[in-house]
Coordinates of C-alpha atoms in Angstrom, one line a residue:
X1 CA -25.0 170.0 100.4
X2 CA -24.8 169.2 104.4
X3 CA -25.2 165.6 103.6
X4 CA -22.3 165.6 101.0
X5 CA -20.4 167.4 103.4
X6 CA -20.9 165.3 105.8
X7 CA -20.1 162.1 103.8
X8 CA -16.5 163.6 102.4
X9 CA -15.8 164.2 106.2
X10 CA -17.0 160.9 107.2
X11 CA -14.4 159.4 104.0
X12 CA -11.8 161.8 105.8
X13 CA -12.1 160.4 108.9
X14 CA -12.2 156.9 107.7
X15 CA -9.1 157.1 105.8
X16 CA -7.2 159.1 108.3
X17 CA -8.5 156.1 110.9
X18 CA -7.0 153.4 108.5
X19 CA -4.0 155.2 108.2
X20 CA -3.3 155.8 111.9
X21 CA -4.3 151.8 112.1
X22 CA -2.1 150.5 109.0
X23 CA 1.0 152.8 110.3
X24 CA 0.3 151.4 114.1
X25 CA 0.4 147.8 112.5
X26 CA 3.7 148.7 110.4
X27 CA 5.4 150.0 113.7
X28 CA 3.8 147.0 115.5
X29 CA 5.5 144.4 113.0
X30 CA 8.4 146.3 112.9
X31 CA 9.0 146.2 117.0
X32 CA 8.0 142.8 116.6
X33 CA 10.6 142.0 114.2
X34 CA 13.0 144.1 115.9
X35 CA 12.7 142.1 119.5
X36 CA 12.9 138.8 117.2
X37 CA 16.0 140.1 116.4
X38 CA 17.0 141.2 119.6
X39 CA 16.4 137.6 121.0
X40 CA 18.3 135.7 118.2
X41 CA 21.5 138.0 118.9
X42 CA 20.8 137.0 122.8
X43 CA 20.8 133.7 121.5
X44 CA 24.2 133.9 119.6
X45 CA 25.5 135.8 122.0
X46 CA 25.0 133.3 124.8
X47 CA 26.1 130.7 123.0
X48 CA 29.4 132.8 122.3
X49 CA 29.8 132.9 125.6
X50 CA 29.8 129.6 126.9
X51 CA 33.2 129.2 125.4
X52 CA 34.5 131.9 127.3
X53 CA 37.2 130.9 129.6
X54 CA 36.3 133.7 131.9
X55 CA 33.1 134.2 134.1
X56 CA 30.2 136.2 133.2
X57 CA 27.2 137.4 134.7
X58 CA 24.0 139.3 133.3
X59 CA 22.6 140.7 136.0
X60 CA 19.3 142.9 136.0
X61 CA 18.6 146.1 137.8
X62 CA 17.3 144.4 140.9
X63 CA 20.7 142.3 141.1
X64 CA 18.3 139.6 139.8
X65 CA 20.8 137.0 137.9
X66 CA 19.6 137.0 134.2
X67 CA 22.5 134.9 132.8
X68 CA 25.3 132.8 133.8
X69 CA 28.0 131.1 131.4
X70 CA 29.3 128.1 132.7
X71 CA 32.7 129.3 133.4
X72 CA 30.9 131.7 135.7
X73 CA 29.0 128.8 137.2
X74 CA 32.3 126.8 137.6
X75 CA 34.3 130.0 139.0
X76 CA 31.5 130.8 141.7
X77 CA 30.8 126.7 142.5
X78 CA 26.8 127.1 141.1
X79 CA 25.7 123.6 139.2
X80 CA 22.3 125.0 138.1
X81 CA 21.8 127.5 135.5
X82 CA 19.2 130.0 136.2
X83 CA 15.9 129.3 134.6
X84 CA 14.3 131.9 131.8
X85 CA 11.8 134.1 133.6
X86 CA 12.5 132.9 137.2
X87 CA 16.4 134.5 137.5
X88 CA 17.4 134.0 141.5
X89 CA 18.8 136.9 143.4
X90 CA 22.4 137.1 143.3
X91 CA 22.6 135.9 146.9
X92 CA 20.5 132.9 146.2
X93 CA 22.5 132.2 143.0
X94 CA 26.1 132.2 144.3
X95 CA 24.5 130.8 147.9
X96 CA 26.3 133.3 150.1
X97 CA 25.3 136.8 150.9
X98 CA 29.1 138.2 151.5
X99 CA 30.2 136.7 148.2
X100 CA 27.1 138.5 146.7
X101 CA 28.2 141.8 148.4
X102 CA 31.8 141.3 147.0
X103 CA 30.1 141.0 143.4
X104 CA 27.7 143.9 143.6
X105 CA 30.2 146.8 141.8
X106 CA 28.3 149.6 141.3
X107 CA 28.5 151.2 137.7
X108 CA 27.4 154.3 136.3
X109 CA 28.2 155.6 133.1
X110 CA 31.6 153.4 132.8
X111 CA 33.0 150.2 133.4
X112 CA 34.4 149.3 137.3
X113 CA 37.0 146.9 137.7
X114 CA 38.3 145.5 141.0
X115 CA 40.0 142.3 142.3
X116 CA 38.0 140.9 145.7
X117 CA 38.9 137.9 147.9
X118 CA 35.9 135.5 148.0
X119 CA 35.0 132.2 149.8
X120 CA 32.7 130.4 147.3
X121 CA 31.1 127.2 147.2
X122 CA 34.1 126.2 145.6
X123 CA 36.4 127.4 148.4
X124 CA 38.9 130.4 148.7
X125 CA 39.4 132.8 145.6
X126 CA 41.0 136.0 143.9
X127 CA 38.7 137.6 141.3
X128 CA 39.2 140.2 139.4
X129 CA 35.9 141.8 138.3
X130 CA 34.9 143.8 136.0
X131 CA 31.3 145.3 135.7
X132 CA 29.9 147.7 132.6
X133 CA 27.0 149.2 132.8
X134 CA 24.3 147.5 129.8
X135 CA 20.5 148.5 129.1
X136 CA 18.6 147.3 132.4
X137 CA 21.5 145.8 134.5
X138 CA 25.1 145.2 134.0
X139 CA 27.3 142.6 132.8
X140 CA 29.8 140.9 135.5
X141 CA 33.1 139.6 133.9
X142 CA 34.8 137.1 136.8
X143 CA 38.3 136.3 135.8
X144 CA 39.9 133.9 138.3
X145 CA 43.7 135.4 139.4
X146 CA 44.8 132.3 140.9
X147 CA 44.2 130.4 138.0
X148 CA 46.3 132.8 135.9
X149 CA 48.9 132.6 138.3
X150 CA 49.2 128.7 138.1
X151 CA 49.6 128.8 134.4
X152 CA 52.1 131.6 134.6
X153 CA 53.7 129.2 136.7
X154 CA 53.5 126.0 134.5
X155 CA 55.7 128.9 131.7
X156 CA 58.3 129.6 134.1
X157 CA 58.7 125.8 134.7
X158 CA 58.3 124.5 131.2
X159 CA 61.2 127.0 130.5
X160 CA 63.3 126.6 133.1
X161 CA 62.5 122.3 132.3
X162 CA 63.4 123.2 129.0
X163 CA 66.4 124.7 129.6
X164 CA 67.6 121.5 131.3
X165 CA 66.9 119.1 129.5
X166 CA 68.5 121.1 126.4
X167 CA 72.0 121.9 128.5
X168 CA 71.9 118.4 129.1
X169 CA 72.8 116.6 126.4
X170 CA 74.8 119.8 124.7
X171 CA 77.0 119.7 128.1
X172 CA 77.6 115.8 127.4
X173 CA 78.8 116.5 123.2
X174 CA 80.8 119.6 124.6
X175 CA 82.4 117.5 127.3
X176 CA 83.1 114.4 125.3
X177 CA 84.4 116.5 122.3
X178 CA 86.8 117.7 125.1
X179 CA 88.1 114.3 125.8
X180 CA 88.7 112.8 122.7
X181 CA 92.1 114.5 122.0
X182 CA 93.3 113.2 125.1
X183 CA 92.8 109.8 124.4
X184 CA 94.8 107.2 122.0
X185 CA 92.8 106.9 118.5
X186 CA 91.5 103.4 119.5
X187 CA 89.9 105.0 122.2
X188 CA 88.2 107.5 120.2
X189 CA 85.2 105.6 118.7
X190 CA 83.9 104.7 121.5
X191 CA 83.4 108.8 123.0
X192 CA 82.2 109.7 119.2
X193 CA 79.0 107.0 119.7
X194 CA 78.4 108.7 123.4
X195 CA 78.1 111.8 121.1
X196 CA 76.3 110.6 118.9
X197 CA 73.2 109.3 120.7
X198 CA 73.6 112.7 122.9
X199 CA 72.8 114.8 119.6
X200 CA 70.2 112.3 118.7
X201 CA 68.7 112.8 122.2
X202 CA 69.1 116.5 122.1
X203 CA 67.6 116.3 117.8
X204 CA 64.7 114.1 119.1
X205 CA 64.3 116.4 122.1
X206 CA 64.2 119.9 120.0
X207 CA 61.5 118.0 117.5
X208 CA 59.1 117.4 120.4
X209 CA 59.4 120.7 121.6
X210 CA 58.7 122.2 118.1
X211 CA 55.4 119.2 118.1
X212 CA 54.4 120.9 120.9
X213 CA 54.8 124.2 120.4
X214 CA 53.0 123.6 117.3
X215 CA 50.1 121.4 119.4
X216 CA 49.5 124.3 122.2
X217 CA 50.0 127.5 119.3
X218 CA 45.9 129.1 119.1
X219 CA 46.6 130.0 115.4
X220 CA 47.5 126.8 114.2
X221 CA 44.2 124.6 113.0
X222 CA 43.9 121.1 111.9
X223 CA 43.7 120.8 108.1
X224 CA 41.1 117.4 107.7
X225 CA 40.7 115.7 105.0
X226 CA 38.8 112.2 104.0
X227 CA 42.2 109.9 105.1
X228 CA 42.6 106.2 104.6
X229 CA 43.4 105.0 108.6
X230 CA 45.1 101.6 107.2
X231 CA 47.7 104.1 105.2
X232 CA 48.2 106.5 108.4
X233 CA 48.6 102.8 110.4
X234 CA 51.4 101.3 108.0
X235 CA 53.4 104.5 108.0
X236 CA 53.6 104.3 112.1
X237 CA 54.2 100.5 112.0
X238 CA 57.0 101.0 109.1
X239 CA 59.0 103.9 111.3
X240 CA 58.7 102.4 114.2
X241 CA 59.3 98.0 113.2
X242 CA 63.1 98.2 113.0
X243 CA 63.4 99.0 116.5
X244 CA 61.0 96.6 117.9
X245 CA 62.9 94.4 115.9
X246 CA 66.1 94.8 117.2
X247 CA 64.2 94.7 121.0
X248 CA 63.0 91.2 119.8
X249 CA 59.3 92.9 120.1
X250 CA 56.6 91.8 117.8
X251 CA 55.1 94.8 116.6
X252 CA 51.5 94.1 114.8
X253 CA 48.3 96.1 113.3
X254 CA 44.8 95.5 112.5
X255 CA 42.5 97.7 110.8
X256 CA 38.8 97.0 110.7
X257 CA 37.5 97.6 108.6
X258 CA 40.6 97.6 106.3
X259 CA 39.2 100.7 104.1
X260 CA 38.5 102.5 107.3
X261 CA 38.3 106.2 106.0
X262 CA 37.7 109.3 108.1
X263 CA 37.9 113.0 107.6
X264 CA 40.7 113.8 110.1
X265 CA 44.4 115.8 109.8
X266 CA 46.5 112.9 108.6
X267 CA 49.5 114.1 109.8
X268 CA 48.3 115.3 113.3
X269 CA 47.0 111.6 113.2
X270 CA 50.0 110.1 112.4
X271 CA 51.8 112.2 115.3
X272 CA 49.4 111.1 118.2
X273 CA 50.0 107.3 117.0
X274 CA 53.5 107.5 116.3
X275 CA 54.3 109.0 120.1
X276 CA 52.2 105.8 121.3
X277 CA 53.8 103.3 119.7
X278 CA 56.9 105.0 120.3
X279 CA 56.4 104.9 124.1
X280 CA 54.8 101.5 123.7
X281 CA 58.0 100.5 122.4
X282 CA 60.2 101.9 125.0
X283 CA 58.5 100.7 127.8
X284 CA 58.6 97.3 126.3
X285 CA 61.3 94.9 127.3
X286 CA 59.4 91.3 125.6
X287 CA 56.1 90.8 124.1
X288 CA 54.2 92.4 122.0
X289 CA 52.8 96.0 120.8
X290 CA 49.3 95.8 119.2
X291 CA 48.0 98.5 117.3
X292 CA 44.0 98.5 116.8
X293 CA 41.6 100.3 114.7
X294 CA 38.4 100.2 114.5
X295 CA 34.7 101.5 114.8
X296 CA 31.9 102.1 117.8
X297 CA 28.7 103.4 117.8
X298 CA 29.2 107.4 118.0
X299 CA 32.4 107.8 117.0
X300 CA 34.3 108.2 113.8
X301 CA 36.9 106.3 115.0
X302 CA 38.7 104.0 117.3
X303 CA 42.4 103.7 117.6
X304 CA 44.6 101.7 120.4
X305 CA 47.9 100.9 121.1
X306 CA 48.6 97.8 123.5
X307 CA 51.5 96.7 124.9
X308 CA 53.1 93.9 127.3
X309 CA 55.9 96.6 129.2
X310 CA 55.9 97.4 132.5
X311 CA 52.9 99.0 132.9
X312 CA 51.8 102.4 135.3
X313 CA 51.8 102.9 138.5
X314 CA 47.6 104.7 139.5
X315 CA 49.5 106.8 141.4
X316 CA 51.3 108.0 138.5
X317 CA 48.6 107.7 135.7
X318 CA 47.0 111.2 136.5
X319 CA 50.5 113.1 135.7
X320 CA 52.2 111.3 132.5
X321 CA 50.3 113.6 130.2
X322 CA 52.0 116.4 132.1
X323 CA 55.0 118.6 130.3
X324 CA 58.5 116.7 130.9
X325 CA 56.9 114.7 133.2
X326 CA 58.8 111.0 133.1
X327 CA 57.2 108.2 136.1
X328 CA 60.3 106.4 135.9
X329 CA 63.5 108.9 135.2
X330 CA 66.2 106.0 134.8
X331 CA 64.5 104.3 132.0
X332 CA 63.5 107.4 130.2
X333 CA 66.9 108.2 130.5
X334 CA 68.3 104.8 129.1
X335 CA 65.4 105.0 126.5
X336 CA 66.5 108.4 125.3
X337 CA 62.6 109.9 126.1
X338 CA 61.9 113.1 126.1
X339 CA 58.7 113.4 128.5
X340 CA 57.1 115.4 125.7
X341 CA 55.3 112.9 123.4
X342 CA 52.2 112.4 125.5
X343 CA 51.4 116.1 126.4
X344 CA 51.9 116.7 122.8
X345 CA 49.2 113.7 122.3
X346 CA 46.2 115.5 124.6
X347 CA 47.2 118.3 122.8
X348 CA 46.7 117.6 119.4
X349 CA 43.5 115.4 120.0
X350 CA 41.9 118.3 122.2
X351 CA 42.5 120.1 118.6
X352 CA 41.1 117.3 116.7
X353 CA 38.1 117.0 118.4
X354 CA 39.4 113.7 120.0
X355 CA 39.7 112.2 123.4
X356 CA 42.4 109.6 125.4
X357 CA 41.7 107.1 128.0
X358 CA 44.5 104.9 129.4
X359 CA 44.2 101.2 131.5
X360 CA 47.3 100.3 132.9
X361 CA 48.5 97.8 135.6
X362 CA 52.4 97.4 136.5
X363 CA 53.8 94.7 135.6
X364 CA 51.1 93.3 133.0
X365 CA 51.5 96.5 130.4
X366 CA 49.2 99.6 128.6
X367 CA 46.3 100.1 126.7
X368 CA 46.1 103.6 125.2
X369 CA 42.7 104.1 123.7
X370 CA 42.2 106.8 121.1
X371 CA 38.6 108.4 120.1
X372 CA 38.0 110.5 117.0
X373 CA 34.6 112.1 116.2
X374 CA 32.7 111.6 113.3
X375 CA 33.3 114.5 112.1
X376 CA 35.5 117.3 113.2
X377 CA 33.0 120.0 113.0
X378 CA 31.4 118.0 116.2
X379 CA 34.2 117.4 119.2
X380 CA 33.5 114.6 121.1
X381 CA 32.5 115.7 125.2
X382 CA 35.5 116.2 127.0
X383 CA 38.2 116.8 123.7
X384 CA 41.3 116.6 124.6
X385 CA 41.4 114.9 128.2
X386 CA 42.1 111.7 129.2
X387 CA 40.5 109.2 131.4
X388 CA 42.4 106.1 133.8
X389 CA 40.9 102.7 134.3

């Protein structure tokens, strides 16, 4: 009877022991799958967060940097990323104890935010920061003031520029219409052309702004789609011939291959080469404006658009993509150019994935050189800016 006993307490224990054991390996599989989880939304979440335009910092309890986005990196003048399981100090990390100091904004149960004058590696700065208290640390949000200032800047002038060059050519038709009852009938032709091309400046002037405003408007998105180039290519060359014509230009296109097709928006295509070969054919006096497309290794697509004009001043290269901006006033004047169509250009390849490079030398002409990524899921490095040779 003792030995029976003994056995169904043995069997007890033996099954309360595997239970204990299975339930231990349960939770252990379960913690395991939870810090699996835990890491992949670290993951995700880091790799949200180097699109941020603003800084931010993960920082642990002992001001140990965990994190750094590259805005945050960029903001505070640090090239190397701290490494997985070997995070620097702050003070190491930014490279300056007083700009560590300035950083450190002590949190409790709720988010701090203060602005702080700093001298980085990247020289003097406003921040605003913003610090939350997380689970072993805080997070460090860096937003750079000045920055915000320059584009609030760049509004007040694009309006004010706007302005301008809109009262221009409506103070030219008011003025003209003005005149023309004053003046014998064989006079009047004449003032009506003057009108004329003034409301075709001020139409061609109001279309740009709308291309931009559509180019620069976050809610608006490419719409791609597989698109013959050759097609996109003879619609530019068809617009755009009758003037060169009447210039004495020789405008010309190659497509290579001739069935070219990519997936890309064909009308925001169409747009960035029309506003090339339109400047091409301002700028050009004699000569000719080539227009070249074609293939390289890595990239979906080549476009350029050559002429024999004028050419750019270096001096002047880094600003023509710039809003309004003209390098020679007079001629955009006589040309009737609104100093929109190449900021409208950067614009819409940034959105396309795409990128712009120019070679230029006064007196000899332009080469605008056009790249379009494979596909537009995958933006080339650097989308949307431009590079002078």
């Amino acid at each position: 009877m003792e030995v029976a006993l003994l056995a169904a307490g043995a069997a007890l224990l033996g099954a309360g022991a595997g239970g204990i054991l299975l339930r231990a390996r349960r939770r252990r599989r379960a913690l395991e799958a939870r810090a699996e989880f835990l890491e992949v939304g670290l993951r995700q979440l880091q790799r949200a967060a180097e699109y941020l335009h603003e800084g931010l910092l993960l920082l642990s309890a002992e001001d140990r940097v965990v994190y750094a986005n590259p805005a945050a990196m960029d903001l505070l003048g640090v090239k190397n990323a701290p490494e997985p399981g070997a995070e620097p100090r702050l003070e190491y990390f930014v490279g300056s104890d007083d700009l560590a100091a300035r950083l450190r904004v002590e949190t409790a149960e709720q988010s701090v935010r203060r602005v702080v004058e700093v001298e980085g590696r990247s020289g003097e700065q406003v921040l605003e920061v913003t610090a939350a208290p997380v689970p072993g640390g805080r997070l460090v949000l860096l937003r750079d003031l000045r920055a915000l200032e320059a584009v609030d800047r760049k509004r007040r002038d694009f309006v004010a520029n706007a302005s301008h060059e809109l009262q221009t050519p409506i103070a030219a038709i008011i003025g003209l219409l003005d005149l023309i009852e004053t003046l014998p009938e064989a006079e009047r032709g004449r003032l009506l052309e003057r009108a004329r091309r003034n409301a075709e400046a001020l139409s061609s002037l109001t279309r740009d702004l709308l291309g931009l405003a559509r180019a620069e408007d976050p809610e608006w998105r490419p719409a791609p789609k597989p698109t013959r180039l050759q097609e996109v290519v003879a619609r530019v060359v068809d617009v755009h011939a009758p003037r060169a014509q009447h210039k004495g230009l020789v405008l010309q296109s190659q497509v290579e291959p001739p069935e070219l097709e990519l997936v890309v928006d064909p009308m925001a295509l169409q747009t960035v080469l029309g506003n090339l070969v339109d400047n091409a054919v301002n700028y050009t006096e004699s000569g000719i404006v080539q227009v070249s497309v074609g293939t390289e290794a890595g990239l979906g697509a080549v476009l350029e658009v050559a002429d024999t004009g004028h050419g750019i001043a270096p001096e002047v290269q880094p600003r023509i993509f710039e809003r309004f901006f003209r390098g020679d006033p007079a001629r955009s004047r006589e040309t009737g150019g609104t100093g929109l169509g190449l900021s409208i250009v950067r614009n819409l390849l940034r959105r396309m994935g795409g990128r712009i490079a120019l070679a230029s030398r006064p007196g000899v002409g332009s080469r605008f050189r056009v790249e379009l990524p494979e596909s537009p899921a995958r933006p080339l490095p650097g989308a949307g800016q431009a590079e002078f040779k």
